[in-house]
GROMACS .gro file of C-alpha atoms in nm:
model
  472
    1MET     CA    1  13.014  16.365  18.830
    2ILE     CA    2  12.651  16.447  18.914
    3LEU     CA    3  12.537  16.801  18.999
    4LEU     CA    4  12.193  16.861  19.156
    5LEU     CA    5  12.045  17.188  19.036
    6GLY     CA    6  11.728  17.217  19.241
    7SER     CA    7  11.353  17.174  19.234
    8LEU     CA    8  11.093  17.288  18.982
    9LEU     CA    9  10.743  17.180  19.089
   10SER     CA   10  10.481  17.130  18.815
   11LEU     CA   11  10.570  17.439  18.618
   12PRO     CA   12  10.362  17.527  18.311
   13ILE     CA   13  10.567  17.479  17.996
   14GLY     CA   14  10.573  17.848  17.918
   15ILE     CA   15  10.789  17.930  18.220
   16ILE     CA   16  11.020  17.629  18.227
   17PRO     CA   17  11.383  17.745  18.191
   18GLU     CA   18  11.528  17.699  17.843
   19GLY     CA   19  11.764  17.426  17.961
   20LEU     CA   20  11.467  17.211  18.057
   21ARG     CA   21  11.229  17.310  17.776
   22CYS     CA   22  11.341  17.013  17.570
   23ALA     CA   23  11.248  16.779  17.853
   24ALA     CA   24  10.901  16.924  17.881
   25GLU     CA   25  10.836  16.917  17.510
   26THR     CA   26  10.964  16.566  17.453
   27THR     CA   27  10.776  16.414  17.746
   28ALA     CA   28  10.449  16.498  17.574
   29ALA     CA   29  10.565  16.446  17.216
   30ALA     CA   30  10.433  16.186  16.976
   31VAL     CA   31  10.599  15.848  17.015
   32GLN     CA   32  10.387  15.649  16.777
   33ASN     CA   33  10.474  15.550  16.421
   34GLU     CA   34  10.558  15.873  16.243
   35ASP     CA   35  10.345  15.771  15.947
   36GLU     CA   36  10.038  15.808  16.168
   37ASN     CA   37  10.131  16.166  16.266
   38ALA     CA   38   9.991  16.101  16.611
   39GLY     CA   39  10.087  16.302  16.915
   40LYS     CA   40   9.982  16.444  17.248
   41GLU     CA   41   9.871  16.792  17.338
   42VAL     CA   42  10.127  16.964  17.557
   43THR     CA   43   9.975  17.106  17.875
   44ASP     CA   44  10.159  17.076  18.208
   45ILE     CA   45  10.484  16.887  18.255
   46LYS     CA   46  10.586  16.785  18.605
   47ILE     CA   47  10.959  16.832  18.673
   48SER     CA   48  11.110  16.824  19.018
   49GLY     CA   49  11.466  16.913  18.931
   50MET     CA   50  11.768  16.872  18.713
   51ILE     CA   51  12.106  16.708  18.740
   52VAL     CA   52  12.418  16.734  18.530
   53THR     CA   53  12.596  16.409  18.454
   54ASN     CA   54  12.895  16.386  18.226
   55GLY     CA   55  12.831  16.745  18.126
   56SER     CA   56  12.473  16.682  18.015
   57GLN     CA   57  12.150  16.805  18.172
   58ILE     CA   58  11.889  16.548  18.278
   59SER     CA   59  11.558  16.640  18.437
   60TYR     CA   60  11.371  16.421  18.685
   61TYR     CA   61  11.045  16.394  18.871
   62LEU     CA   62  10.980  16.274  19.228
   63GLU     CA   63  10.689  16.030  19.211
   64GLU     CA   64  10.429  16.000  19.487
   65ASP     CA   65  10.553  15.650  19.573
   66GLY     CA   66  10.892  15.795  19.666
   67THR     CA   67  11.075  15.688  19.352
   68VAL     CA   68  11.235  15.896  19.077
   69SER     CA   69  11.153  15.906  18.706
   70ILE     CA   70  11.391  16.047  18.445
   71VAL     CA   71  11.169  16.274  18.234
   72GLY     CA   72  11.391  16.471  17.995
   73CYS     CA   73  11.723  16.598  17.874
   74GLY     CA   74  11.885  16.920  17.760
   75ARG     CA   75  11.920  17.000  17.393
   76ASP     CA   76  12.299  16.998  17.425
   77MET     CA   77  12.313  16.636  17.540
   78THR     CA   78  12.589  16.451  17.358
   79GLY     CA   79  12.819  16.151  17.383
   80LYS     CA   80  12.784  15.911  17.679
   81VAL     CA   81  12.525  15.948  17.956
   82GLU     CA   82  12.517  15.734  18.272
   83ILE     CA   83  12.194  15.756  18.468
   84PRO     CA   84  12.250  15.748  18.845
   85ALA     CA   85  12.065  15.490  19.058
   86VAL     CA   86  11.982  15.745  19.329
   87ILE     CA   87  11.874  16.109  19.316
   88GLU     CA   88  11.789  16.309  19.628
   89GLU     CA   89  11.835  15.985  19.823
   90LYS     CA   90  11.552  15.828  19.624
   91THR     CA   91  11.575  15.533  19.382
   92VAL     CA   92  11.552  15.590  19.006
   93LYS     CA   93  11.291  15.342  18.881
   94LYS     CA   94  11.164  15.472  18.549
   95ILE     CA   95  11.275  15.626  18.221
   96ALA     CA   96  10.961  15.824  18.142
   97GLU     CA   97  10.773  15.854  17.816
   98GLY     CA   98  10.972  16.054  17.561
   99ALA     CA   99  11.247  16.130  17.813
  100PHE     CA  100  11.522  16.139  17.549
  101TYR     CA  101  11.293  16.202  17.250
  102ASN     CA  102  11.494  16.324  16.950
  103CYS     CA  103  11.819  16.370  17.144
  104GLU     CA  104  11.999  16.335  16.814
  105THR     CA  105  12.357  16.367  16.943
  106LEU     CA  106  12.324  16.113  17.226
  107GLU     CA  107  12.559  15.821  17.155
  108ARG     CA  108  12.560  15.590  17.455
  109VAL     CA  109  12.333  15.532  17.756
  110ILE     CA  110  12.401  15.326  18.068
  111LEU     CA  111  12.097  15.257  18.285
  112PRO     CA  112  12.134  15.167  18.654
  113ASP     CA  113  12.023  14.835  18.803
  114SER     CA  114  11.746  15.021  18.986
  115VAL     CA  115  11.541  15.089  18.668
  116THR     CA  116  11.241  14.860  18.611
  117VAL     CA  117  11.045  15.044  18.337
  118ILE     CA  118  11.133  15.210  18.008
  119GLU     CA  119  10.822  15.392  17.893
  120PRO     CA  120  10.697  15.448  17.533
  121GLY     CA  121  10.922  15.657  17.310
  122ALA     CA  122  11.189  15.695  17.578
  123PHE     CA  123  11.470  15.702  17.319
  124HIS     CA  124  11.261  15.774  17.011
  125GLY     CA  125  11.463  15.943  16.735
  126CYS     CA  126  11.804  15.924  16.904
  127LYS     CA  127  11.972  15.889  16.566
  128LYS     CA  128  12.332  15.859  16.691
  129LEU     CA  129  12.259  15.627  16.980
  130SER     CA  130  12.479  15.325  16.909
  131SER     CA  131  12.479  15.155  17.249
  132VAL     CA  132  12.228  15.119  17.534
  133GLU     CA  133  12.288  14.897  17.834
  134ILE     CA  134  11.958  14.770  17.975
  135PRO     CA  135  11.985  14.597  18.316
  136ASP     CA  136  11.805  14.272  18.397
  137THR     CA  137  11.591  14.460  18.648
  138VAL     CA  138  11.385  14.606  18.363
  139THR     CA  139  11.055  14.420  18.330
  140GLU     CA  140  10.870  14.647  18.088
  141ILE     CA  141  10.961  14.833  17.770
  142GLY     CA  142  10.705  15.064  17.605
  143GLU     CA  143  10.601  15.109  17.244
  144SER     CA  144  10.845  15.287  17.012
  145ALA     CA  145  11.102  15.295  17.291
  146PHE     CA  146  11.394  15.283  17.042
  147TYR     CA  147  11.211  15.394  16.731
  148GLY     CA  148  11.444  15.552  16.474
  149CYS     CA  149  11.769  15.485  16.664
  150GLU     CA  150  11.952  15.459  16.335
  151ALA     CA  151  12.303  15.397  16.474
  152LEU     CA  152  12.204  15.123  16.721
  153THR     CA  153  12.389  14.806  16.619
  154LYS     CA  154  12.298  14.559  16.892
  155LEU     CA  155  12.035  14.524  17.161
  156ARG     CA  156  12.003  14.277  17.445
  157PHE     CA  157  11.658  14.241  17.596
  158PRO     CA  158  11.655  14.167  17.971
  159GLU     CA  159  11.557  13.822  18.094
  160LYS     CA  160  11.235  13.943  18.260
  161ILE     CA  161  11.088  14.091  17.943
  162SER     CA  162  10.788  13.894  17.815
  163VAL     CA  163  10.664  14.142  17.552
  164ILE     CA  164  10.852  14.336  17.287
  165PRO     CA  165  10.592  14.601  17.206
  166GLU     CA  166  10.471  14.767  16.890
  167SER     CA  167  10.734  14.961  16.693
  168CYS     CA  168  10.988  14.904  16.968
  169CYS     CA  169  11.286  14.907  16.731
  170SER     CA  170  11.127  15.026  16.407
  171GLY     CA  171  11.371  15.212  16.186
  172CYS     CA  172  11.683  15.087  16.363
  173ILE     CA  173  11.850  15.048  16.027
  174SER     CA  174  12.192  14.947  16.166
  175LEU     CA  175  12.065  14.685  16.412
  176THR     CA  176  12.232  14.354  16.329
  177GLU     CA  177  12.250  14.178  16.666
  178ILE     CA  178  11.939  14.107  16.874
  179GLN     CA  179  11.941  13.894  17.187
  180PHE     CA  180  11.596  13.767  17.282
  181PRO     CA  181  11.526  13.661  17.642
  182SER     CA  182  11.398  13.314  17.730
  183SER     CA  183  11.105  13.486  17.901
  184LEU     CA  184  10.977  13.633  17.572
  185ARG     CA  185  10.615  13.547  17.483
  186SER     CA  186  10.500  13.813  17.237
  187ILE     CA  187  10.651  14.029  16.960
  188GLY     CA  188  10.434  14.328  16.871
  189LYS     CA  189  10.325  14.487  16.548
  190GLU     CA  190  10.614  14.641  16.351
  191ALA     CA  191  10.846  14.571  16.645
  192PHE     CA  192  11.149  14.540  16.415
  193TYR     CA  193  11.014  14.713  16.104
  194SER     CA  194  11.288  14.820  15.861
  195VAL     CA  195  11.585  14.686  16.054
  196CYS     CA  196  11.913  14.576  15.895
  197GLY     CA  197  11.869  14.246  16.077
  198THR     CA  198  12.053  13.919  16.040
  199GLU     CA  199  12.075  13.641  15.781
  200GLN     CA  200  11.923  13.385  16.017
  201LEU     CA  201  11.639  13.458  16.259
  202GLU     CA  202  11.542  13.206  16.524
  203ILE     CA  203  11.228  13.287  16.722
  204PRO     CA  204  11.285  13.151  17.075
  205ASP     CA  205  11.069  12.874  17.215
  206GLY     CA  206  10.796  13.021  17.433
  207VAL     CA  207  10.690  13.293  17.190
  208THR     CA  208  10.320  13.250  17.115
  209ASP     CA  209  10.239  13.540  16.885
  210ILE     CA  210  10.408  13.772  16.637
  211GLY     CA  211  10.234  14.091  16.524
  212GLU     CA  212  10.171  14.237  16.180
  213LYS     CA  213  10.487  14.343  15.990
  214ALA     CA  214  10.701  14.259  16.292
  215PHE     CA  215  11.006  14.184  16.076
  216TYR     CA  216  10.905  14.376  15.766
  217TYR     CA  217  11.188  14.475  15.532
  218TRP     CA  218  11.491  14.293  15.664
  219PRO     CA  219  11.722  14.317  15.360
  220ARG     CA  220  11.965  14.046  15.478
  221LEU     CA  221  11.725  13.783  15.611
  222LYS     CA  222  11.756  13.440  15.443
  223THR     CA  223  11.609  13.186  15.685
  224VAL     CA  224  11.357  13.192  15.970
  225SER     CA  225  11.283  12.927  16.233
  226PHE     CA  226  10.953  12.904  16.424
  227PRO     CA  227  10.925  12.724  16.759
  228ALA     CA  228  10.656  12.477  16.865
  229SER     CA  229  10.498  12.742  17.088
  230LEU     CA  230  10.401  12.987  16.809
  231SER     CA  231  10.023  12.994  16.762
  232ALA     CA  232   9.939  13.336  16.613
  233LEU     CA  233  10.103  13.518  16.322
  234GLY     CA  234  10.005  13.863  16.196
  235ASP     CA  235   9.983  13.965  15.832
  236PHE     CA  236  10.290  14.055  15.625
  237VAL     CA  237  10.536  13.959  15.900
  238PHE     CA  238  10.824  13.892  15.659
  239ASP     CA  239  10.721  14.094  15.355
  240GLY     CA  240  10.993  14.314  15.214
  241CYS     CA  241  11.251  14.048  15.310
  242ASP     CA  242  11.357  14.014  14.948
  243VAL     CA  243  11.631  13.752  14.993
  244LEU     CA  244  11.431  13.521  15.220
  245GLU     CA  245  11.479  13.162  15.106
  246ALA     CA  246  11.306  12.941  15.361
  247ILE     CA  247  11.082  12.940  15.667
  248GLN     CA  248  11.125  12.641  15.895
  249VAL     CA  249  10.869  12.531  16.152
  250SER     CA  250  10.909  12.291  16.443
  251ASP     CA  251  10.737  11.959  16.374
  252GLU     CA  252  10.568  11.992  16.712
  253ASN     CA  253  10.396  12.321  16.621
  254LYS     CA  254  10.016  12.279  16.624
  255SER     CA  255   9.929  12.589  16.419
  256PHE     CA  256  10.180  12.606  16.133
  257CYS     CA  257  10.398  12.384  15.920
  258ASP     CA  258  10.640  12.416  15.632
  259GLU     CA  259  10.699  12.215  15.321
  260ASN     CA  260  11.026  12.280  15.139
  261GLY     CA  261  11.061  12.609  15.325
  262ILE     CA  262  10.714  12.736  15.232
  263LEU     CA  263  10.484  12.835  15.520
  264TYR     CA  264  10.132  12.688  15.556
  265THR     CA  265   9.866  12.650  15.821
  266LYS     CA  266   9.896  12.317  16.000
  267ASP     CA  267   9.607  12.165  15.804
  268MET     CA  268   9.767  12.276  15.476
  269THR     CA  269   9.451  12.459  15.362
  270LYS     CA  270   9.617  12.802  15.345
  271LEU     CA  271   9.953  12.900  15.200
  272ILE     CA  272  10.082  13.188  15.414
  273LYS     CA  273  10.422  13.274  15.269
  274TYR     CA  274  10.622  13.165  14.967
  275PRO     CA  275  10.973  13.302  15.029
  276PRO     CA  276  11.071  13.530  14.739
  277CYS     CA  277  11.412  13.368  14.690
  278GLN     CA  278  11.287  13.012  14.660
  279PRO     CA  279  11.498  12.872  14.373
  280ALA     CA  280  11.220  12.687  14.188
  281THR     CA  281  11.098  12.819  13.854
  282GLU     CA  282  10.781  12.608  13.865
  283PHE     CA  283  10.546  12.555  14.156
  284ILE     CA  284  10.235  12.343  14.203
  285VAL     CA  285  10.018  12.451  14.495
  286PRO     CA  286   9.928  12.142  14.701
  287ASP     CA  287   9.579  12.007  14.634
  288SER     CA  288   9.473  12.066  14.995
  289VAL     CA  289   9.532  12.443  14.974
  290LYS     CA  290   9.212  12.645  14.928
  291GLU     CA  291   9.348  12.994  15.000
  292LEU     CA  292   9.659  13.200  14.931
  293ALA     CA  293   9.730  13.474  15.186
  294ALA     CA  294   9.763  13.835  15.077
  295TRP     CA  295  10.117  13.916  14.957
  296SER     CA  296  10.204  13.547  14.978
  297PHE     CA  297  10.408  13.532  14.654
  298ILE     CA  298  10.514  13.896  14.636
  299GLY     CA  299  10.853  13.944  14.471
  300ALA     CA  300  10.904  13.575  14.382
  301GLU     CA  301  11.113  13.661  14.080
  302ASN     CA  302  11.237  13.306  14.007
  303LEU     CA  303  10.886  13.176  13.942
  304ARG     CA  304  10.789  13.127  13.576
  305THR     CA  305  10.485  12.902  13.603
  306ILE     CA  306  10.245  12.815  13.882
  307SER     CA  307   9.950  12.578  13.909
  308LEU     CA  308   9.685  12.688  14.155
  309SER     CA  309   9.514  12.347  14.166
  310ASN     CA  310   9.215  12.373  14.402
  311VAL     CA  311   9.265  12.732  14.519
  312GLU     CA  312   8.935  12.914  14.569
  313LYS     CA  313   9.055  13.245  14.710
  314PHE     CA  314   9.363  13.463  14.734
  315GLY     CA  315   9.434  13.800  14.887
  316GLU     CA  316   9.546  14.134  14.752
  317ASP     CA  317   9.895  14.171  14.601
  318THR     CA  318   9.933  13.793  14.596
  319PHE     CA  319  10.158  13.778  14.288
  320TYR     CA  320  10.272  14.141  14.300
  321TYR     CA  321  10.607  14.191  14.125
  322CYS     CA  322  10.652  13.830  14.017
  323THR     CA  323  10.829  13.978  13.717
  324ASN     CA  324  10.921  13.649  13.546
  325LEU     CA  325  10.586  13.476  13.589
  326GLU     CA  326  10.482  13.373  13.238
  327ALA     CA  327  10.176  13.156  13.280
  328ILE     CA  328   9.900  13.107  13.534
  329THR     CA  329   9.555  12.954  13.517
  330ILE     CA  330   9.306  13.116  13.749
  331PRO     CA  331   9.081  12.842  13.894
  332GLU     CA  332   8.714  12.841  13.798
  333ALA     CA  333   8.622  12.861  14.167
  334MET     CA  334   8.769  13.211  14.193
  335LYS     CA  335   8.484  13.457  14.214
  336GLU     CA  336   8.694  13.771  14.246
  337ILE     CA  337   9.043  13.881  14.144
  338PRO     CA  338   9.177  14.092  14.430
  339GLU     CA  339   9.341  14.432  14.422
  340ALA     CA  340   9.690  14.437  14.263
  341ALA     CA  341   9.686  14.056  14.245
  342PHE     CA  342   9.912  14.045  13.937
  343ALA     CA  343  10.052  14.398  13.937
  344TYR     CA  344  10.396  14.430  13.772
  345CYS     CA  345  10.397  14.072  13.639
  346HIS     CA  346  10.576  14.196  13.330
  347SER     CA  347  10.630  13.853  13.169
  348LEU     CA  348  10.270  13.736  13.201
  349THR     CA  349  10.128  13.696  12.851
  350ASN     CA  350   9.807  13.500  12.875
  351VAL     CA  351   9.545  13.506  13.150
  352VAL     CA  352   9.196  13.359  13.139
  353ILE     CA  353   8.948  13.517  13.377
  354PRO     CA  354   8.696  13.255  13.501
  355GLU     CA  355   8.351  13.270  13.344
  356ASP     CA  356   8.176  13.310  13.682
  357CYS     CA  357   8.408  13.584  13.810
  358THR     CA  358   8.211  13.875  13.959
  359GLY     CA  359   8.482  14.128  14.037
  360ILE     CA  360   8.825  14.252  13.932
  361GLY     CA  361   9.006  14.463  14.192
  362ALA     CA  362   9.186  14.793  14.141
  363TYR     CA  363   9.532  14.760  13.982
  364ALA     CA  364   9.476  14.384  13.940
  365PHE     CA  365   9.680  14.372  13.617
  366LEU     CA  366   9.870  14.699  13.649
  367ASP     CA  367  10.182  14.719  13.431
  368CYS     CA  368  10.137  14.364  13.297
  369THR     CA  369  10.306  14.477  12.979
  370GLY     CA  370  10.314  14.128  12.826
  371ILE     CA  371   9.935  14.095  12.817
  372ARG     CA  372   9.793  14.227  12.490
  373ALA     CA  373   9.434  14.115  12.533
  374LEU     CA  374   9.196  14.019  12.813
  375THR     CA  375   8.847  13.879  12.795
  376VAL     CA  376   8.615  14.015  13.062
  377PRO     CA  377   8.326  13.774  13.128
  378LYS     CA  378   7.974  13.911  13.129
  379SER     CA  379   7.940  13.790  13.492
  380VAL     CA  380   8.176  14.066  13.616
  381GLU     CA  381   7.978  14.324  13.811
  382LYS     CA  382   8.253  14.548  13.944
  383ILE     CA  383   8.595  14.658  13.822
  384GLY     CA  384   8.834  14.871  14.027
  385GLU     CA  385   9.031  15.168  13.902
  386TYR     CA  386   9.323  15.098  13.668
  387ALA     CA  387   9.248  14.726  13.690
  388MET     CA  388   9.347  14.651  13.328
  389GLY     CA  389   9.515  14.823  13.037
  390TYR     CA  390   9.748  15.050  13.235
  391GLY     CA  391  10.124  15.063  13.280
  392TYR     CA  392  10.353  15.266  13.503
  393ASP     CA  393  10.590  15.514  13.340
  394LEU     CA  394  10.902  15.553  13.552
  395GLU     CA  395  11.012  15.873  13.386
  396SER     CA  396  10.690  16.062  13.448
  397GLU     CA  397  10.599  15.857  13.756
  398SER     CA  398  10.245  15.822  13.631
  399LEU     CA  399  10.003  15.562  13.497
  400THR     CA  400   9.961  15.543  13.122
  401ILE     CA  401   9.741  15.339  12.887
  402LEU     CA  402   9.928  15.042  12.742
  403GLU     CA  403   9.979  15.045  12.368
  404ASP     CA  404   9.823  14.768  12.158
  405PHE     CA  405   9.610  14.649  12.449
  406LYS     CA  406   9.256  14.527  12.380
  407LEU     CA  407   8.963  14.408  12.587
  408ASP     CA  408   8.707  14.151  12.477
  409VAL     CA  409   8.379  14.241  12.645
  410TRP     CA  410   8.005  14.182  12.627
  411ARG     CA  411   7.790  14.461  12.496
  412GLY     CA  412   7.621  14.642  12.784
  413SER     CA  413   7.840  14.473  13.044
  414MET     CA  414   8.061  14.617  13.316
  415GLY     CA  415   8.362  14.528  13.100
  416ALA     CA  416   8.226  14.743  12.816
  417ALA     CA  417   8.159  15.031  13.057
  418TYR     CA  418   8.513  15.007  13.193
  419ALA     CA  419   8.661  15.010  12.841
  420LYS     CA  420   8.460  15.316  12.742
  421ALA     CA  421   8.529  15.505  13.064
  422ASN     CA  422   8.904  15.447  13.031
  423GLU     CA  423   8.912  15.496  12.652
  424LEU     CA  424   9.059  15.150  12.597
  425GLU     CA  425   9.043  14.972  12.263
  426TYR     CA  426   8.789  14.692  12.278
  427ARG     CA  427   8.565  14.465  12.082
  428SER     CA  428   8.223  14.354  12.203
  429HIS     CA  429   8.002  14.049  12.181
  430SER     CA  430   7.624  14.043  12.218
  431TYR     CA  431   7.338  13.809  12.279
  432LEU     CA  432   7.235  13.833  11.912
  433TRP     CA  433   7.408  13.501  11.852
  434LEU     CA  434   7.122  13.328  12.033
  435ILE     CA  435   6.878  13.470  11.783
  436PHE     CA  436   7.104  13.361  11.498
  437LEU     CA  437   7.132  13.013  11.645
  438ILE     CA  438   6.755  12.972  11.666
  439ALA     CA  439   6.711  13.110  11.316
  440GLY     CA  440   6.981  12.880  11.183
  441VAL     CA  441   6.823  12.570  11.337
  442VAL     CA  442   6.482  12.665  11.200
  443CYS     CA  443   6.614  12.747  10.854
  444GLY     CA  444   6.860  12.469  10.788
  445GLY     CA  445   7.009  12.287  11.083
  446ILE     CA  446   7.305  12.322  11.314
  447ALA     CA  447   7.569  12.353  11.041
  448ALA     CA  448   7.389  12.651  10.892
  449ALA     CA  449   7.346  12.799  11.239
  450ALA     CA  450   7.716  12.771  11.307
  451ALA     CA  451   7.799  12.947  10.981
  452ILE     CA  452   7.557  13.227  11.066
  453ILE     CA  453   7.704  13.268  11.415
  454HIS     CA  454   8.059  13.289  11.281
  455LYS     CA  455   7.958  13.545  11.019
  456LYS     CA  456   7.762  13.759  11.263
  457GLN     CA  457   8.026  13.753  11.536
  458SER     CA  458   8.284  13.870  11.281
  459GLU     CA  459   8.056  14.152  11.182
  460ILE     CA  460   8.003  14.248  11.544
  461HIS     CA  461   8.379  14.258  11.614
  462VAL     CA  462   8.450  14.473  11.311
  463SER     CA  463   8.173  14.721  11.382
  464SER     CA  464   8.252  14.773  11.752
  465TRP     CA  465   8.338  15.124  11.863
  466ASN     CA  466   8.707  15.212  11.898
  467PRO     CA  467   8.775  15.530  12.095
  468ARG     CA  468   9.127  15.557  11.954
  469GLN     CA  469   9.010  15.550  11.591
  470LYS     CA  470   8.998  15.896  11.439
  471SER     CA  471   8.677  15.987  11.260
  472SER     CA  472   8.710  16.059  10.891
   0.00000   0.00000   0.00000
């Protein structure tokens, strides 16, 4: 049953009847990722009238082209709602931006075959919405259209959809069945961020690009298949997928490839993603690989040893939370250790920082509780905050200085400055050994010089300042 309640032409929000106030507010509400706290300023909301269908109020607007847009709903909307195809003898074509924004008791929506567009945030925050029937006439779905629909369990995208936009289904934590159309070409940034997901994900042939964090945090995902058509992949697409075992790529793909379920660029010069549930305890990076992508090994808890071979660069958080990683040799070609590169590698005991390294990023070795000493080369020119010597205390939820941790540094170097500023125990070296070497050679040969160097270095170590030592 549909009841037409009349016409309200471009009323300012202050004088819209209470039954339609929700429609006005939600049409102009924020529909972007809630973390960004973005929104729109509410000014005038155009509403032509209101209908009652299945006991719920729905407001609409008569567009200039003679079609109808659904623009809002009453606060008391609950249960099932079926949108009519015709209102005032005009065709319903659009579900407007934010039309059902935060209608938290709405459970089921049936859209008519006349609808062609679902605008951004149309069903944003409909927490109890478990079913929505989208007709094949729909050709466009806006950003965040189903954002935060926590009860939605399955979603079929119409066959004319070519783009699944940014944050389309972010936060749909119950979504376990997704039907992609054969027409699909692009999956946007965070499109399926924090979704329950499936164990197997097959990207359909025809898709050319996948945006950043598109499938971030799928707790059930084990395997992924890429088609030949895929040519662009955003950062961190599958990060947070903690049980991911393998990524498989079509042999005909010209941009990517896989080897034993590990994702690389086609030329094998960059390792993009090492699935965290790969069973191997040892891994040798192929000789052709020069770069490891940011977050590439994050959470790989089975790994105990890794050889980086010819790697010259890796991104931030590369080995973050590889809790069982015991040994790693950082290649001499590495000029900088990125931010949080080895954070929470609790089993790591021995790390050698390359002699020509110029920078150590913030949190690089945070909570590496197995490391008792680190040597900071004199070449290091910058060190980020909490880069070394700090752990994370769960009880107090704060960073604390690790006990029995020492730094080996060069007197007057950035390493020495870092140790002093953070009140870390350290011992320092100096260039005095050059003087001793020259003196030794002059006075009695290389053997004497070596003895002098050893003696003087020992003296230097013993006499170095220790901020934790109490003065007598």
